[in-house]
PDB file of C-alpha atoms in Angstrom:
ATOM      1  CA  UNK A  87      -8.426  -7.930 -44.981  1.00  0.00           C
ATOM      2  CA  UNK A  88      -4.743  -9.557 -45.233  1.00  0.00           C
ATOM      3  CA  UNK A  89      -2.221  -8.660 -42.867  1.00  0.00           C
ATOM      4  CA  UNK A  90       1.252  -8.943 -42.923  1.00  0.00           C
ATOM      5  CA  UNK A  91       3.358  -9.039 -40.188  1.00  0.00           C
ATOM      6  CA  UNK A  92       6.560  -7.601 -40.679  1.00  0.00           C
ATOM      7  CA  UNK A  93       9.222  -7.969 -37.546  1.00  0.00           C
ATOM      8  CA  UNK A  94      11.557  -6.295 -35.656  1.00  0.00           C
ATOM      9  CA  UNK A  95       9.819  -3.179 -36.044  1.00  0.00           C
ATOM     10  CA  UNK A  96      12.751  -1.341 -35.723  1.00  0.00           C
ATOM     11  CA  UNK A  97      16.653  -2.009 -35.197  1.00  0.00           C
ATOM     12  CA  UNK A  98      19.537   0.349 -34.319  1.00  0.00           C
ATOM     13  CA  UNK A  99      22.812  -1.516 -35.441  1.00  0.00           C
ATOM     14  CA  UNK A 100      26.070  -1.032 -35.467  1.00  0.00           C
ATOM     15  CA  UNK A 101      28.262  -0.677 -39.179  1.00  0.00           C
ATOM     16  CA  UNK A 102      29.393  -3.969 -40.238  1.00  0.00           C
ATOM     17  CA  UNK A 103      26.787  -6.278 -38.374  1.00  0.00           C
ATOM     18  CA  UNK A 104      24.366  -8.654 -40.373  1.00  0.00           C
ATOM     19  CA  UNK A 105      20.680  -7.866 -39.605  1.00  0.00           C
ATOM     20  CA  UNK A 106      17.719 -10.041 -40.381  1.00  0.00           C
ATOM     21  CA  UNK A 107      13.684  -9.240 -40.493  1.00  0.00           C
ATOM     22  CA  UNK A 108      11.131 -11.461 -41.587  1.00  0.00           C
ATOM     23  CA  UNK A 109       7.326 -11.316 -42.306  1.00  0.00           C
ATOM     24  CA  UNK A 110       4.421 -13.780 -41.913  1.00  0.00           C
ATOM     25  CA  UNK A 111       0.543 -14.282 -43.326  1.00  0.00           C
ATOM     26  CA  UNK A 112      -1.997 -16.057 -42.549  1.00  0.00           C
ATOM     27  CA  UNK A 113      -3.167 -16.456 -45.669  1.00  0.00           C
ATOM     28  CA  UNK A 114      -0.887 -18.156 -48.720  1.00  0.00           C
ATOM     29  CA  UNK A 115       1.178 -15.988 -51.450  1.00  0.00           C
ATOM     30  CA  UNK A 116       2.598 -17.013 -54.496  1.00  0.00           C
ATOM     31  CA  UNK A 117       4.881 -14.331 -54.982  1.00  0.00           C
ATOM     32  CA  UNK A 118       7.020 -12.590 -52.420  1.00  0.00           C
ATOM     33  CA  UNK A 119       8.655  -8.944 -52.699  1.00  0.00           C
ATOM     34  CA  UNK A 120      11.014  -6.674 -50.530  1.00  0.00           C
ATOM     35  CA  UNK A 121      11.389  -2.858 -50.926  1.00  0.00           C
ATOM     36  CA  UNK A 122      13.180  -0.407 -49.484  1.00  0.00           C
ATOM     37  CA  UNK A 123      12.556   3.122 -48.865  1.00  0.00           C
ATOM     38  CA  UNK A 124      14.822   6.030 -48.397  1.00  0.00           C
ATOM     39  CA  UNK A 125      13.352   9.368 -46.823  1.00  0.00           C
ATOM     40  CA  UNK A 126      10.984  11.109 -48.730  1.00  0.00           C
ATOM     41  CA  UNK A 127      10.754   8.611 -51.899  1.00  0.00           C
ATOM     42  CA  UNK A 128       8.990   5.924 -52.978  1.00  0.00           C
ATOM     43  CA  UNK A 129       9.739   2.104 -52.357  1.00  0.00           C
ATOM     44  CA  UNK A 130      12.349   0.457 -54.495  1.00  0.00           C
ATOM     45  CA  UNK A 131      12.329  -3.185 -55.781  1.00  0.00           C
ATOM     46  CA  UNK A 132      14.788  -5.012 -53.542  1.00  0.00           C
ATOM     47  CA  UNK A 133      14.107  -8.772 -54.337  1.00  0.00           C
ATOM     48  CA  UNK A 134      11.777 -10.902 -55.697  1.00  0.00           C
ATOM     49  CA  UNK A 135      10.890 -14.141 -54.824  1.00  0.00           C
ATOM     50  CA  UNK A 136       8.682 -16.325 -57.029  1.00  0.00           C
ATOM     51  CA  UNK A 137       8.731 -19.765 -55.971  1.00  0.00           C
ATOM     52  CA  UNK A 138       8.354 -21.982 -52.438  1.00  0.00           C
ATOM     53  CA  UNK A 139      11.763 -22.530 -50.874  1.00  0.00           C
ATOM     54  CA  UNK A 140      13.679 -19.823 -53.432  1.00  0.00           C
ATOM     55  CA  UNK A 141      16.998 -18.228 -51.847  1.00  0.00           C
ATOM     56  CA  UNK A 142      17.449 -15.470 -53.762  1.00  0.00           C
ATOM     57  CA  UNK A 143      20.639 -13.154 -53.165  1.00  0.00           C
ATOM     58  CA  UNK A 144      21.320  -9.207 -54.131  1.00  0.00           C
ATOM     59  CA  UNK A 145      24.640  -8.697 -53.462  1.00  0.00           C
ATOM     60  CA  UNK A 146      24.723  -8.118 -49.498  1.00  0.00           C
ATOM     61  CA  UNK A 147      20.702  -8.586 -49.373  1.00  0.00           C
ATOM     62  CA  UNK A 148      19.605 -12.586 -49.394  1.00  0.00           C
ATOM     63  CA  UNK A 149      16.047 -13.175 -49.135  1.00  0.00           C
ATOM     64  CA  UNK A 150      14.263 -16.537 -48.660  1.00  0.00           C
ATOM     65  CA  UNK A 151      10.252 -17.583 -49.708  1.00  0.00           C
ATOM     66  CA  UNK A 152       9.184 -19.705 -47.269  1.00  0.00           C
ATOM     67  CA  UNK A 153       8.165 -23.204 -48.006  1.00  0.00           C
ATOM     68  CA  UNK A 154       4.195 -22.995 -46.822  1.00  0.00           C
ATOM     69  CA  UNK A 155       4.174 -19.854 -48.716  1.00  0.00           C
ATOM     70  CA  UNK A 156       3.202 -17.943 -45.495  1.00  0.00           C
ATOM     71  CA  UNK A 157       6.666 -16.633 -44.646  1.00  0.00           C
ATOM     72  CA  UNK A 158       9.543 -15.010 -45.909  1.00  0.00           C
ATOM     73  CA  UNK A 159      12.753 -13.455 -44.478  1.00  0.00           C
ATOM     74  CA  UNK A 160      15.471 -10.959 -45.145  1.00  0.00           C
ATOM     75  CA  UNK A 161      18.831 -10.666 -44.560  1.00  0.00           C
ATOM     76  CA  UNK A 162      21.624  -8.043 -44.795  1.00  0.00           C
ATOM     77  CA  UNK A 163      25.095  -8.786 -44.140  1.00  0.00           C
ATOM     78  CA  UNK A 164      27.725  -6.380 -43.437  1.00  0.00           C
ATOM     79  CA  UNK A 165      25.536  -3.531 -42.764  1.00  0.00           C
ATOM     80  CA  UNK A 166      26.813  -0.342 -44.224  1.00  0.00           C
ATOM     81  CA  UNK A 167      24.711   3.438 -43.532  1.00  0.00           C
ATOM     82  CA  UNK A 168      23.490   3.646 -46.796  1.00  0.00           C
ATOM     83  CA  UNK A 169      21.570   0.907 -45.701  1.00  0.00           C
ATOM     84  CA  UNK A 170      19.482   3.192 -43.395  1.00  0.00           C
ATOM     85  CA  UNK A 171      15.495   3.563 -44.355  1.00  0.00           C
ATOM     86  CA  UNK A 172      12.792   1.312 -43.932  1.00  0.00           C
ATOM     87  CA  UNK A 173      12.175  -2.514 -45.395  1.00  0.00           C
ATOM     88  CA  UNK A 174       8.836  -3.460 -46.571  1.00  0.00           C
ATOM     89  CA  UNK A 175       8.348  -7.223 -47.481  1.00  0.00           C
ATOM     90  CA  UNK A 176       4.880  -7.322 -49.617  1.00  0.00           C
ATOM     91  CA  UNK A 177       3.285 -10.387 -50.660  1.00  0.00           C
ATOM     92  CA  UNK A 178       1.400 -10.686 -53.873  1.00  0.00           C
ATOM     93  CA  UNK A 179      -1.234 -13.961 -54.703  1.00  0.00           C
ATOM     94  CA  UNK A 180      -1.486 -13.777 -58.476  1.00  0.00           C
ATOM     95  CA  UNK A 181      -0.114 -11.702 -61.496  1.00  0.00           C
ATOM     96  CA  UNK A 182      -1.471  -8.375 -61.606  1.00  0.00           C
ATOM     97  CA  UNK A 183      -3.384  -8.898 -58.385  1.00  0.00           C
ATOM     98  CA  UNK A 184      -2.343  -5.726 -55.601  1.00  0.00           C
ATOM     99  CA  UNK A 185       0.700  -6.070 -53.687  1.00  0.00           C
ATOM    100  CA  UNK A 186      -0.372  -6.770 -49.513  1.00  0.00           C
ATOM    101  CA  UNK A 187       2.345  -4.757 -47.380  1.00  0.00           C
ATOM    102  CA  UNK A 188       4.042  -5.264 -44.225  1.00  0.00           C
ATOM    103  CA  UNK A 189       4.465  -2.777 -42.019  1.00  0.00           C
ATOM    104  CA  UNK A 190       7.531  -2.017 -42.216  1.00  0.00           C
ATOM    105  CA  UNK A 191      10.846  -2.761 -40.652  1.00  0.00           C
ATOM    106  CA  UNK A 192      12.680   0.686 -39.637  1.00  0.00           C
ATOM    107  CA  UNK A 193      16.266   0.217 -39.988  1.00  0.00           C
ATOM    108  CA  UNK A 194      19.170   2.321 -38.285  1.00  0.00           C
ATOM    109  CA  UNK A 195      23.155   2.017 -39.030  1.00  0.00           C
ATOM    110  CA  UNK A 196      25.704   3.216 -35.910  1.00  0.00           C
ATOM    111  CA  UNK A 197      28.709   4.023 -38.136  1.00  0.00           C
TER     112      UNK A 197
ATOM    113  CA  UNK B 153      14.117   7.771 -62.088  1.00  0.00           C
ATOM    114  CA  UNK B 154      11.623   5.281 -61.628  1.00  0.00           C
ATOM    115  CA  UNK B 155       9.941   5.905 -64.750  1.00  0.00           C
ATOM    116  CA  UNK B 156       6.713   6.704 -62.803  1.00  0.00           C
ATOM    117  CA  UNK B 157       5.763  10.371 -62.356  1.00  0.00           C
ATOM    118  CA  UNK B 158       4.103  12.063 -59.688  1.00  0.00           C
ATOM    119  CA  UNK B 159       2.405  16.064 -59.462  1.00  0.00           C
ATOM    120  CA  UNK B 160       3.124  17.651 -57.064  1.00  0.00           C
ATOM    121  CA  UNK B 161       5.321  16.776 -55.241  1.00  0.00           C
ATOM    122  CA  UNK B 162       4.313  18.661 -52.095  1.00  0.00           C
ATOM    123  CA  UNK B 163       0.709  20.080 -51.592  1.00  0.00           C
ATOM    124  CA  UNK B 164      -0.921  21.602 -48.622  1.00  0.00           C
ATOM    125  CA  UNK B 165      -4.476  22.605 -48.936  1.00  0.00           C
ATOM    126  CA  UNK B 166      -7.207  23.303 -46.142  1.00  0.00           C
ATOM    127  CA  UNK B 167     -10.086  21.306 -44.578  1.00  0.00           C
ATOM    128  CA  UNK B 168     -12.800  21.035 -47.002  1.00  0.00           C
ATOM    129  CA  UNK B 169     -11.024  20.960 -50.151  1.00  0.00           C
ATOM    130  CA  UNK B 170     -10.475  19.176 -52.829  1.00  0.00           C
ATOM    131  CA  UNK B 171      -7.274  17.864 -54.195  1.00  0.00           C
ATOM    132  CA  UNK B 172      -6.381  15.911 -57.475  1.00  0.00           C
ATOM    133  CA  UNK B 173      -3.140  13.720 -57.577  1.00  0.00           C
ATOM    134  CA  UNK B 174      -1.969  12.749 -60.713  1.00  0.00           C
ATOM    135  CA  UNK B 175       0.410   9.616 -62.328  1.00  0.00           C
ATOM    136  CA  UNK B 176       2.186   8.724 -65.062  1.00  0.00           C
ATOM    137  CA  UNK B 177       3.137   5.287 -64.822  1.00  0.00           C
ATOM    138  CA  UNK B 178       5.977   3.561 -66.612  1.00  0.00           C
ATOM    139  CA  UNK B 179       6.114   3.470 -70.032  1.00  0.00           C
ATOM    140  CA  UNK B 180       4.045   0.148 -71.259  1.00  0.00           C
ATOM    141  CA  UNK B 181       2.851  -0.463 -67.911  1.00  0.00           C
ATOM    142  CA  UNK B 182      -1.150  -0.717 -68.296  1.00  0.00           C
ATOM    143  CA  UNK B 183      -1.758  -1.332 -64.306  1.00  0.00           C
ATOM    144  CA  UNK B 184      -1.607   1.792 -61.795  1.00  0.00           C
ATOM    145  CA  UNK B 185      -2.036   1.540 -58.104  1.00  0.00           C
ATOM    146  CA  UNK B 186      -2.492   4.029 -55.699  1.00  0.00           C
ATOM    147  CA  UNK B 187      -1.331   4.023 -52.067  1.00  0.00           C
ATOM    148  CA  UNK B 188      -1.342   5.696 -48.886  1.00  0.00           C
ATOM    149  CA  UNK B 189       1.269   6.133 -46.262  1.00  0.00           C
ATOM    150  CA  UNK B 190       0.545   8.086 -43.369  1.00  0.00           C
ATOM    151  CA  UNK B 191       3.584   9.233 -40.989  1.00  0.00           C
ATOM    152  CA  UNK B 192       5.042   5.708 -39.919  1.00  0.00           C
ATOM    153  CA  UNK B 193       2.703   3.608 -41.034  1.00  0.00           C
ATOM    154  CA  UNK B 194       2.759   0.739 -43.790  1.00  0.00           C
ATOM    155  CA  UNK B 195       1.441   0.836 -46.922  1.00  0.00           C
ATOM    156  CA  UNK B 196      -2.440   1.114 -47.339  1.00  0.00           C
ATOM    157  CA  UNK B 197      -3.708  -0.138 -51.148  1.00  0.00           C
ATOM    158  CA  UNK B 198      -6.499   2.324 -52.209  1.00  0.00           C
ATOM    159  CA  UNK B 199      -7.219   1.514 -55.781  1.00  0.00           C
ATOM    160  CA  UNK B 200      -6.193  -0.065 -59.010  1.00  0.00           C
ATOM    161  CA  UNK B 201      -6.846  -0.060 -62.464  1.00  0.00           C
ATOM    162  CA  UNK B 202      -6.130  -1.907 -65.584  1.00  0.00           C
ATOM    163  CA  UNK B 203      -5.949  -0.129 -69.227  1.00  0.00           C
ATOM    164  CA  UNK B 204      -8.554   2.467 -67.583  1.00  0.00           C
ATOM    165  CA  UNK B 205     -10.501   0.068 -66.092  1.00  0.00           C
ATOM    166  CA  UNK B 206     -11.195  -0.394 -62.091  1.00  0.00           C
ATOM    167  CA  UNK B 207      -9.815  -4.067 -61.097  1.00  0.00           C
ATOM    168  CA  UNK B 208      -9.526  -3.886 -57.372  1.00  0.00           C
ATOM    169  CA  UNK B 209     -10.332  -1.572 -54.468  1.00  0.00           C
ATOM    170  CA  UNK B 210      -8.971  -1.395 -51.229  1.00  0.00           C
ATOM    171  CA  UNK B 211      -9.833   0.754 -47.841  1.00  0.00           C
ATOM    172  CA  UNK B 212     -10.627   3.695 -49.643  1.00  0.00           C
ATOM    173  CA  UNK B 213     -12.973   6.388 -48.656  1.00  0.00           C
ATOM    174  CA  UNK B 214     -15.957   7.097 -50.748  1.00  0.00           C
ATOM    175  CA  UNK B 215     -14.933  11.118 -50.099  1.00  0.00           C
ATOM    176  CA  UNK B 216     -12.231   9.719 -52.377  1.00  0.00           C
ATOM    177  CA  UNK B 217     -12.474   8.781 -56.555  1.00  0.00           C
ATOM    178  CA  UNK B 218      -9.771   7.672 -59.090  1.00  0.00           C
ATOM    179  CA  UNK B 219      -9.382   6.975 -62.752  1.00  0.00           C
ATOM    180  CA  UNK B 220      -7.391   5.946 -65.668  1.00  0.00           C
ATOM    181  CA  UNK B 221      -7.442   8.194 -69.211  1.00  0.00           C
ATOM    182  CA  UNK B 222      -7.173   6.431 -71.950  1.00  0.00           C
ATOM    183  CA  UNK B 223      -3.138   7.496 -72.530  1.00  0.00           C
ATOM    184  CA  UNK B 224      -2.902   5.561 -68.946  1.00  0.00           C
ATOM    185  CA  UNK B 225      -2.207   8.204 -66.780  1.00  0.00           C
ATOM    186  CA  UNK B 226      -4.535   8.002 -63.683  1.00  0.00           C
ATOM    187  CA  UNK B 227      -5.874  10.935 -61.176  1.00  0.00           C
ATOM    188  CA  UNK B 228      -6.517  10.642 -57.488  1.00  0.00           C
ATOM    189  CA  UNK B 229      -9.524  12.967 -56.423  1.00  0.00           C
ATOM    190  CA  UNK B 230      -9.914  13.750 -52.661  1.00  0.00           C
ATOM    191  CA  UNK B 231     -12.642  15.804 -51.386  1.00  0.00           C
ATOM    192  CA  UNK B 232     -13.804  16.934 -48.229  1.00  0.00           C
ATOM    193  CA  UNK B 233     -10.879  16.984 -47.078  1.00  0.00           C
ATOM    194  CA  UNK B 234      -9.863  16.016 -43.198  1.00  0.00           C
ATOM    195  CA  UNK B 235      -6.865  16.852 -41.081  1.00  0.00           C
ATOM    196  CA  UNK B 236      -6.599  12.800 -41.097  1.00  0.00           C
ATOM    197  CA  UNK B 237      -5.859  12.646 -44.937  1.00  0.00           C
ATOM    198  CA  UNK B 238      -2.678  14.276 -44.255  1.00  0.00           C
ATOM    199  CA  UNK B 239      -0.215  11.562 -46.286  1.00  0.00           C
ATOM    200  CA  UNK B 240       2.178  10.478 -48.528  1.00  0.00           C
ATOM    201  CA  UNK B 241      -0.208   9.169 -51.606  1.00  0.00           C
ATOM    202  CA  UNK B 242       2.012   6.791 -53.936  1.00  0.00           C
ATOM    203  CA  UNK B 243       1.374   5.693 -57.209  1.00  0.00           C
ATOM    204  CA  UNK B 244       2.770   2.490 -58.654  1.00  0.00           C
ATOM    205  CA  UNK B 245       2.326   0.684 -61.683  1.00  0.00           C
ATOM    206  CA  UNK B 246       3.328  -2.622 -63.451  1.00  0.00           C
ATOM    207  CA  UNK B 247       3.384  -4.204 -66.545  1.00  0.00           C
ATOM    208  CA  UNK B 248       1.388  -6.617 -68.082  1.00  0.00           C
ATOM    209  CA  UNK B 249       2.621 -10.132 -66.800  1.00  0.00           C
ATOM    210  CA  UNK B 250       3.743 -13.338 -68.860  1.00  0.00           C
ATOM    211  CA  UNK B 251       2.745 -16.866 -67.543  1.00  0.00           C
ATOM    212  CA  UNK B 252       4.998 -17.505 -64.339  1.00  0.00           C
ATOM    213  CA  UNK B 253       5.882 -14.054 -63.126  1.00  0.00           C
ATOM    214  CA  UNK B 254       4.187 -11.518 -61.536  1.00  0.00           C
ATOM    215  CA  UNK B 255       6.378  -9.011 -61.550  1.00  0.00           C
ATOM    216  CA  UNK B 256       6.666  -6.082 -58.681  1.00  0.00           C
ATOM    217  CA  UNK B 257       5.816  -2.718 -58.887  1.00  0.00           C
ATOM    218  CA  UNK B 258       7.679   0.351 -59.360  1.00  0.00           C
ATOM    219  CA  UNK B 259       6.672   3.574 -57.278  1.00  0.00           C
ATOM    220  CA  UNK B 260       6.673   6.913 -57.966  1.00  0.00           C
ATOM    221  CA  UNK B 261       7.995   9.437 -55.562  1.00  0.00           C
ATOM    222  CA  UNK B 262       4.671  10.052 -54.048  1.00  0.00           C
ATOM    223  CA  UNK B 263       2.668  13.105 -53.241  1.00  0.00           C
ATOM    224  CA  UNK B 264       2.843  14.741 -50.127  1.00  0.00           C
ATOM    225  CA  UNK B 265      -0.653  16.274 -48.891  1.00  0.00           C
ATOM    226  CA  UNK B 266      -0.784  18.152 -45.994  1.00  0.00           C
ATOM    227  CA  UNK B 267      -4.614  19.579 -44.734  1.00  0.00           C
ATOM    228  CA  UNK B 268      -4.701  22.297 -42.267  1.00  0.00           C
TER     229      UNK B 268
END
């Protein structure tokens, strides 16, 4: 099946440091996503990227759709702790089709 | 609040069993997606439906079943139970999509199983 793969795995920051993760395919997507999840919930909408090439920002989040539609990357700037949990980018080929998930990027803020 | 609903919460049964997992999904969402999540692992799609209908399947088992009523809430039956079913089960849905945008999912806050 379709694999994404989602990198760092993990990162241990310190407070105040920008972090970045990114995810690739082998196969083309036409629609982008990044979730987060806190401990013991379900993943929350983050970003979402629709088109080739989009730079989308979220206040400190700024995500990116990459231009062969195989890639996209996140960034955080100025981490805070509340930005502990783990980062899921999913990638999505046509409306209503099922959402293909990375696996994860397993974030950790030193305060 | 996500708007999507998940019972129970928490659920620990024994090898063998059976288990159903149920979902409300979001108010005017007509799509409902289950997942699984075992312990640090990504996302695994099961199933999906559309306005009780089956539209996709994913890696699930055949010990495992799901469907959609006809008010849209949708039940996840697994049976026969194994230690290795131990997981978070999510449910997701979405709503229908215009031309141009297709729209992410929201999640409930999942189902924790636990077999012993």
């Amino acid at each position: 099946g379709q694999q994404l793969n989602q990198s760092p795995q993990s990162m241990f920051i310190q407070e105040g440091e920008d972090v970045s993760m990114n995810c690739t395919s082998s196969s083309i997507f036409n629609t982008w996503l990044w979730y987060k999840q806190d401990p013991g919930e379900g993943p929350v909408l983050l970003i979402a990227l629709y088109k080739a090439g989009e730079l989308t920002s979220n206040g400190r989040l700024t995500a990116q759709f990459g231009i062969t539609r195989k890639d996209s990357f996140l960034n955080i700037s100025a981490s805070i702790p509340s930005d502990v949990g783990i980062y899921f980018c999913a990638g999505q080929q046509n409306a209503g089709n099922m959402l293909t998930f990375g696996g994860g990027t397993r974030l950790m803020v030193k305060p | 609040d996500s708007g999507v609903t998940q019972t129970p919460k928490h659920l620990i049964t024994a090898t063998g069993q059976r288990v159903t997992l149920r979902c409300s999904p979001r108010s005017g969402d007509l799509s409902v997606y289950w997942y699984q999540q075992s312990l640090d692992q990504g996302l695994q799609f099961l199933i999906q439906y559309y306005n009780g209908e089956e539209r996709a399947k994913g890696n699930i088992l055949e010990r495992f079943s799901a469907q959609q009523f006809p008010d849209l809430h949708s039940e996840l039956n697994l049976s026969s139970l194994e230690l290795g079913d131990s997981a978070l089960y999510f449910c997701a849905s979405s709503a229908p999509t215009g031309a141009g945008e297709s729209g992410g999912y929201t999640f409930g806050s999942g189902t924790r199983l636990t077999v012993v």
